[in-house]
PDB file of C-alpha atoms in Angstrom:
ATOM      1  CA  MET X   1     -12.147-149.197   5.631  1.00 85.00           C
ATOM      2  CA  GLU X   2     -14.514-147.321   7.829  1.00 91.00           C
ATOM      3  CA  PRO X   3     -15.431-147.162  11.517  1.00 94.00           C
ATOM      4  CA  GLY X   4     -16.634-150.546  12.760  1.00 95.00           C
ATOM      5  CA  SER X   5     -14.825-152.538  10.043  1.00 94.00           C
ATOM      6  CA  LYS X   6     -13.038-155.792  10.721  1.00 97.00           C
ATOM      7  CA  VAL X   7      -9.625-155.907   9.047  1.00 97.00           C
ATOM      8  CA  LEU X   8      -7.055-158.666   8.624  1.00 97.00           C
ATOM      9  CA  TYR X   9      -3.613-157.037   8.416  1.00 96.00           C
ATOM     10  CA  LEU X  10      -0.845-159.258   7.001  1.00 96.00           C
ATOM     11  CA  GLY X  11       2.727-158.190   7.701  1.00 93.00           C
ATOM     12  CA  ALA X  12       1.951-156.147  10.794  1.00 91.00           C
ATOM     13  CA  ALA X  13       5.625-155.658  11.778  1.00 87.00           C
ATOM     14  CA  SER X  14       5.917-153.505  14.903  1.00 84.00           C
ATOM     15  CA  GLY X  15       2.393-152.141  14.469  1.00 83.00           C
ATOM     16  CA  THR X  16       2.934-148.635  13.130  1.00 87.00           C
ATOM     17  CA  THR X  17       0.543-148.890  10.166  1.00 90.00           C
ATOM     18  CA  VAL X  18      -1.659-151.250  12.164  1.00 93.00           C
ATOM     19  CA  SER X  19      -2.152-148.446  14.703  1.00 93.00           C
ATOM     20  CA  HIS X  20      -3.382-146.144  11.908  1.00 93.00           C
ATOM     21  CA  VAL X  21      -5.840-148.812  10.748  1.00 95.00           C
ATOM     22  CA  SER X  22      -6.887-149.238  14.389  1.00 96.00           C
ATOM     23  CA  ASP X  23      -7.713-145.511  14.531  1.00 95.00           C
ATOM     24  CA  ILE X  24      -9.759-145.742  11.317  1.00 95.00           C
ATOM     25  CA  VAL X  25     -11.893-148.713  12.409  1.00 96.00           C
ATOM     26  CA  GLY X  26     -12.290-147.312  15.923  1.00 95.00           C
ATOM     27  CA  PRO X  27     -13.383-149.076  19.087  1.00 94.00           C
ATOM     28  CA  GLU X  28     -16.240-150.880  17.322  1.00 95.00           C
ATOM     29  CA  GLY X  29     -13.878-152.344  14.726  1.00 96.00           C
ATOM     30  CA  SER X  30     -11.134-154.968  14.936  1.00 96.00           C
ATOM     31  CA  VAL X  31      -7.687-155.372  13.419  1.00 96.00           C
ATOM     32  CA  TYR X  32      -6.320-158.925  13.294  1.00 96.00           C
ATOM     33  CA  ALA X  33      -2.602-158.217  12.955  1.00 95.00           C
ATOM     34  CA  VAL X  34      -0.501-161.116  11.610  1.00 95.00           C
ATOM     35  CA  GLU X  35       3.279-160.929  11.975  1.00 91.00           C
ATOM     36  CA  PHE X  36       5.784-163.746  11.412  1.00 89.00           C
ATOM     37  CA  SER X  37       8.821-162.371  13.260  1.00 89.00           C
ATOM     38  CA  HIS X  38       8.824-163.074  16.981  1.00 85.00           C
ATOM     39  CA  ARG X  39      11.176-160.159  17.661  1.00 84.00           C
ATOM     40  CA  THR X  40       9.007-157.651  15.806  1.00 85.00           C
ATOM     41  CA  GLY X  41       5.945-159.384  17.193  1.00 83.00           C
ATOM     42  CA  ARG X  42       6.978-158.381  20.717  1.00 87.00           C
ATOM     43  CA  GLU X  43       6.695-154.739  19.682  1.00 89.00           C
ATOM     44  CA  LEU X  44       3.307-155.485  18.111  1.00 90.00           C
ATOM     45  CA  LEU X  45       2.156-156.991  21.420  1.00 87.00           C
ATOM     46  CA  GLU X  46       3.040-153.704  23.144  1.00 90.00           C
ATOM     47  CA  VAL X  47       0.906-151.791  20.621  1.00 89.00           C
ATOM     48  CA  ALA X  48      -1.984-154.190  21.244  1.00 91.00           C
ATOM     49  CA  LYS X  49      -1.811-153.568  24.996  1.00 92.00           C
ATOM     50  CA  LYS X  50      -2.699-149.926  24.345  1.00 92.00           C
ATOM     51  CA  ARG X  51      -5.189-150.606  21.547  1.00 94.00           C
ATOM     52  CA  THR X  52      -7.887-153.039  22.555  1.00 93.00           C
ATOM     53  CA  ASN X  53      -9.170-153.392  18.981  1.00 96.00           C
ATOM     54  CA  VAL X  54      -5.831-154.872  17.792  1.00 95.00           C
ATOM     55  CA  ILE X  55      -5.563-158.667  18.032  1.00 93.00           C
ATOM     56  CA  PRO X  56      -1.927-159.692  17.467  1.00 94.00           C
ATOM     57  CA  ILE X  57      -1.248-163.057  15.820  1.00 94.00           C
ATOM     58  CA  ILE X  58       2.368-164.213  15.661  1.00 93.00           C
ATOM     59  CA  GLU X  59       2.193-166.596  12.724  1.00 93.00           C
ATOM     60  CA  ASP X  60       3.208-167.041   9.079  1.00 94.00           C
ATOM     61  CA  ALA X  61       0.759-165.270   6.709  1.00 94.00           C
ATOM     62  CA  ARG X  62       1.516-168.014   4.146  1.00 94.00           C
ATOM     63  CA  LYS X  63      -0.353-170.467   6.378  1.00 94.00           C
ATOM     64  CA  PRO X  64      -3.766-168.965   7.205  1.00 94.00           C
ATOM     65  CA  GLN X  65      -5.063-172.381   8.235  1.00 93.00           C
ATOM     66  CA  LYS X  66      -2.888-172.019  11.369  1.00 93.00           C
ATOM     67  CA  TYR X  67      -4.877-169.005  12.596  1.00 93.00           C
ATOM     68  CA  ARG X  68      -8.271-169.654  11.028  1.00 91.00           C
ATOM     69  CA  MET X  69      -9.838-170.305  14.437  1.00 90.00           C
ATOM     70  CA  LEU X  70      -8.696-166.878  15.698  1.00 91.00           C
ATOM     71  CA  VAL X  71     -10.015-164.679  12.893  1.00 92.00           C
ATOM     72  CA  GLU X  72     -13.645-164.075  11.996  1.00 91.00           C
ATOM     73  CA  MET X  73     -14.847-163.055   8.540  1.00 94.00           C
ATOM     74  CA  VAL X  74     -13.489-159.605   7.760  1.00 96.00           C
ATOM     75  CA  ASP X  75     -14.528-156.644   5.643  1.00 96.00           C
ATOM     76  CA  CYS X  76     -11.014-155.979   4.364  1.00 95.00           C
ATOM     77  CA  VAL X  77      -7.618-157.645   4.123  1.00 95.00           C
ATOM     78  CA  PHE X  78      -4.515-155.437   4.065  1.00 95.00           C
ATOM     79  CA  ALA X  79      -1.380-157.158   2.751  1.00 93.00           C
ATOM     80  CA  ASP X  80       1.957-155.562   3.581  1.00 90.00           C
ATOM     81  CA  VAL X  81       4.179-158.639   3.450  1.00 87.00           C
ATOM     82  CA  ALA X  82       6.959-157.653   0.990  1.00 82.00           C
ATOM     83  CA  GLN X  83       7.318-161.150  -0.464  1.00 86.00           C
ATOM     84  CA  PRO X  84       7.707-162.254  -4.094  1.00 84.00           C
ATOM     85  CA  ASP X  85       4.464-164.257  -3.811  1.00 89.00           C
ATOM     86  CA  GLN X  86       2.487-161.592  -1.952  1.00 90.00           C
ATOM     87  CA  ALA X  87      -0.478-161.726  -4.369  1.00 91.00           C
ATOM     88  CA  ARG X  88      -0.821-165.453  -3.667  1.00 93.00           C
ATOM     89  CA  ILE X  89      -0.509-164.843   0.103  1.00 94.00           C
ATOM     90  CA  LEU X  90      -3.249-162.212  -0.131  1.00 94.00           C
ATOM     91  CA  ALA X  91      -5.469-164.566  -2.135  1.00 93.00           C
ATOM     92  CA  GLU X  92      -4.972-167.474   0.263  1.00 93.00           C
ATOM     93  CA  ASN X  93      -6.004-165.309   3.214  1.00 95.00           C
ATOM     94  CA  ALA X  94      -8.904-163.701   1.357  1.00 94.00           C
ATOM     95  CA  LYS X  95     -10.263-167.154   0.515  1.00 91.00           C
ATOM     96  CA  TYR X  96     -10.464-167.971   4.240  1.00 91.00           C
ATOM     97  CA  PHE X  97     -11.489-164.655   5.746  1.00 95.00           C
ATOM     98  CA  VAL X  98     -12.868-161.944   3.416  1.00 93.00           C
ATOM     99  CA  LYS X  99     -16.618-161.550   3.039  1.00 92.00           C
ATOM    100  CA  THR X 100     -18.058-161.623  -0.473  1.00 88.00           C
ATOM    101  CA  GLY X 101     -17.876-158.087  -1.765  1.00 86.00           C
ATOM    102  CA  GLY X 102     -15.202-157.264   0.813  1.00 93.00           C
ATOM    103  CA  HIS X 103     -12.185-155.135   0.109  1.00 94.00           C
ATOM    104  CA  PHE X 104      -8.435-155.463  -0.147  1.00 95.00           C
ATOM    105  CA  VAL X 105      -5.386-153.261   0.116  1.00 94.00           C
ATOM    106  CA  ILE X 106      -1.994-154.508  -1.012  1.00 93.00           C
ATOM    107  CA  SER X 107       1.264-152.638  -0.611  1.00 90.00           C
ATOM    108  CA  ILE X 108       3.594-153.594  -3.455  1.00 87.00           C
ATOM    109  CA  LYS X 109       7.329-153.149  -3.070  1.00 88.00           C
ATOM    110  CA  ALA X 110       8.583-153.754  -6.614  1.00 85.00           C
ATOM    111  CA  ASN X 111      12.145-154.674  -5.598  1.00 80.00           C
ATOM    112  CA  CYS X 112      10.854-157.455  -3.338  1.00 83.00           C
ATOM    113  CA  ILE X 113       9.144-159.071  -6.322  1.00 84.00           C
ATOM    114  CA  ASP X 114      11.588-158.456  -9.175  1.00 83.00           C
ATOM    115  CA  SER X 115      14.545-156.145  -8.723  1.00 85.00           C
ATOM    116  CA  THR X 116      15.477-156.392 -12.433  1.00 87.00           C
ATOM    117  CA  ALA X 117      12.177-155.129 -13.909  1.00 86.00           C
ATOM    118  CA  PRO X 118      10.896-151.549 -13.997  1.00 86.00           C
ATOM    119  CA  ALA X 119       8.575-150.888 -11.054  1.00 84.00           C
ATOM    120  CA  GLU X 120       5.606-150.050 -13.307  1.00 87.00           C
ATOM    121  CA  HIS X 121       5.868-153.470 -14.975  1.00 88.00           C
ATOM    122  CA  VAL X 122       5.953-155.197 -11.594  1.00 88.00           C
ATOM    123  CA  PHE X 123       2.889-153.239 -10.430  1.00 91.00           C
ATOM    124  CA  ASN X 124       0.993-154.179 -13.615  1.00 86.00           C
ATOM    125  CA  ASP X 125       1.991-157.844 -13.308  1.00 89.00           C
ATOM    126  CA  VAL X 126       0.742-157.968  -9.701  1.00 90.00           C
ATOM    127  CA  VAL X 127      -2.558-156.333 -10.700  1.00 89.00           C
ATOM    128  CA  GLU X 128      -3.048-158.907 -13.468  1.00 90.00           C
ATOM    129  CA  GLU X 129      -2.244-161.726 -11.037  1.00 91.00           C
ATOM    130  CA  LEU X 130      -4.750-160.333  -8.514  1.00 90.00           C
ATOM    131  CA  LYS X 131      -7.473-160.529 -11.179  1.00 91.00           C
ATOM    132  CA  THR X 132      -6.858-164.284 -11.551  1.00 90.00           C
ATOM    133  CA  TYR X 133      -7.676-164.670  -7.830  1.00 89.00           C
ATOM    134  CA  LYS X 134     -11.117-162.954  -8.036  1.00 87.00           C
ATOM    135  CA  PHE X 135      -9.819-159.560  -6.945  1.00 91.00           C
ATOM    136  CA  LYS X 136     -11.164-156.520  -8.768  1.00 91.00           C
ATOM    137  CA  PRO X 137      -8.559-153.749  -8.499  1.00 91.00           C
ATOM    138  CA  ARG X 138     -10.082-150.270  -8.406  1.00 91.00           C
ATOM    139  CA  GLU X 139      -7.168-147.925  -7.745  1.00 88.00           C
ATOM    140  CA  ILE X 140      -3.383-148.035  -8.048  1.00 88.00           C
ATOM    141  CA  VAL X 141      -1.390-145.300  -6.327  1.00 87.00           C
ATOM    142  CA  THR X 142       2.388-145.023  -6.420  1.00 87.00           C
ATOM    143  CA  LEU X 143       4.003-143.715  -3.257  1.00 87.00           C
ATOM    144  CA  GLU X 144       6.517-141.483  -5.047  1.00 84.00           C
ATOM    145  CA  PRO X 145       8.195-139.290  -3.868  1.00 86.00           C
ATOM    146  CA  TYR X 146       7.810-140.709  -0.342  1.00 84.00           C
ATOM    147  CA  GLU X 147       8.740-144.311  -1.136  1.00 83.00           C
ATOM    148  CA  ARG X 148      10.597-145.267  -4.293  1.00 84.00           C
ATOM    149  CA  ASP X 149       9.221-148.200  -6.343  1.00 88.00           C
ATOM    150  CA  HIS X 150       6.221-148.717  -4.037  1.00 89.00           C
ATOM    151  CA  ALA X 151       2.523-148.745  -4.909  1.00 90.00           C
ATOM    152  CA  VAL X 152      -0.739-149.462  -3.133  1.00 90.00           C
ATOM    153  CA  VAL X 153      -3.609-151.220  -4.895  1.00 90.00           C
ATOM    154  CA  THR X 154      -7.151-151.219  -3.519  1.00 91.00           C
ATOM    155  CA  GLY X 155     -10.295-152.936  -4.696  1.00 91.00           C
ATOM    156  CA  THR X 156     -12.912-155.563  -4.003  1.00 90.00           C
ATOM    157  CA  TYR X 157     -12.833-159.323  -3.589  1.00 90.00           C
ATOM    158  CA  ARG X 158     -15.466-161.659  -5.029  1.00 78.00           C
ATOM    159  CA  SER X 159     -17.690-158.764  -6.040  1.00 70.00           C
ATOM    160  CA  SER X 160     -21.293-159.531  -5.217  1.00 64.00           C
ATOM    161  CA  LYS X 161     -23.542-159.803  -8.258  1.00 60.00           C
ATOM    162  CA  LYS X 162     -25.850-156.846  -8.718  1.00 58.00           C
ATOM    163  CA  LYS X 163     -29.470-157.794  -9.274  1.00 51.00           C
ATOM    164  CA  SER X 164     -30.844-156.388 -12.492  1.00 48.00           C
ATOM    165  CA  LYS X 165     -34.154-154.508 -12.439  1.00 52.00           C
ATOM    166  CA  LYS X 166     -36.921-155.862 -14.628  1.00 48.00           C
TER     167      LYS X 166
END
């Protein structure tokens, strides 16, 4: 993410991390912030009143077809949904909205996916699943000691083919 980027943020909650993304993309960028909970969404609406580059969408991230008319093609999708099928949710949204060669960020909370498996195994399983959806993971960072059993994965989606020189 860089200034001027357009970002689709899934799992916006009350907008705390969304506000950080808003700062990164700046006034020339946009953050489409999707949150399912109406209660938490009210707090997100308050954040959006103060940040004109945040577009709140109170909808289920599992159903991107419901908000496809509100979101343009984006440079990056940030998934922070804490659901067992979060890789699929990310992929479904990327298919609709991420430009070829765009980027992704996914926050993995191991206990939300499989509370019986070691966190490292869960992280690796999610990374392998992402690859099946045309994601190319570049970096995996655990959030220890700040958050236990959490990791963030970044990378590209539908990497554009590089032209070979003759």
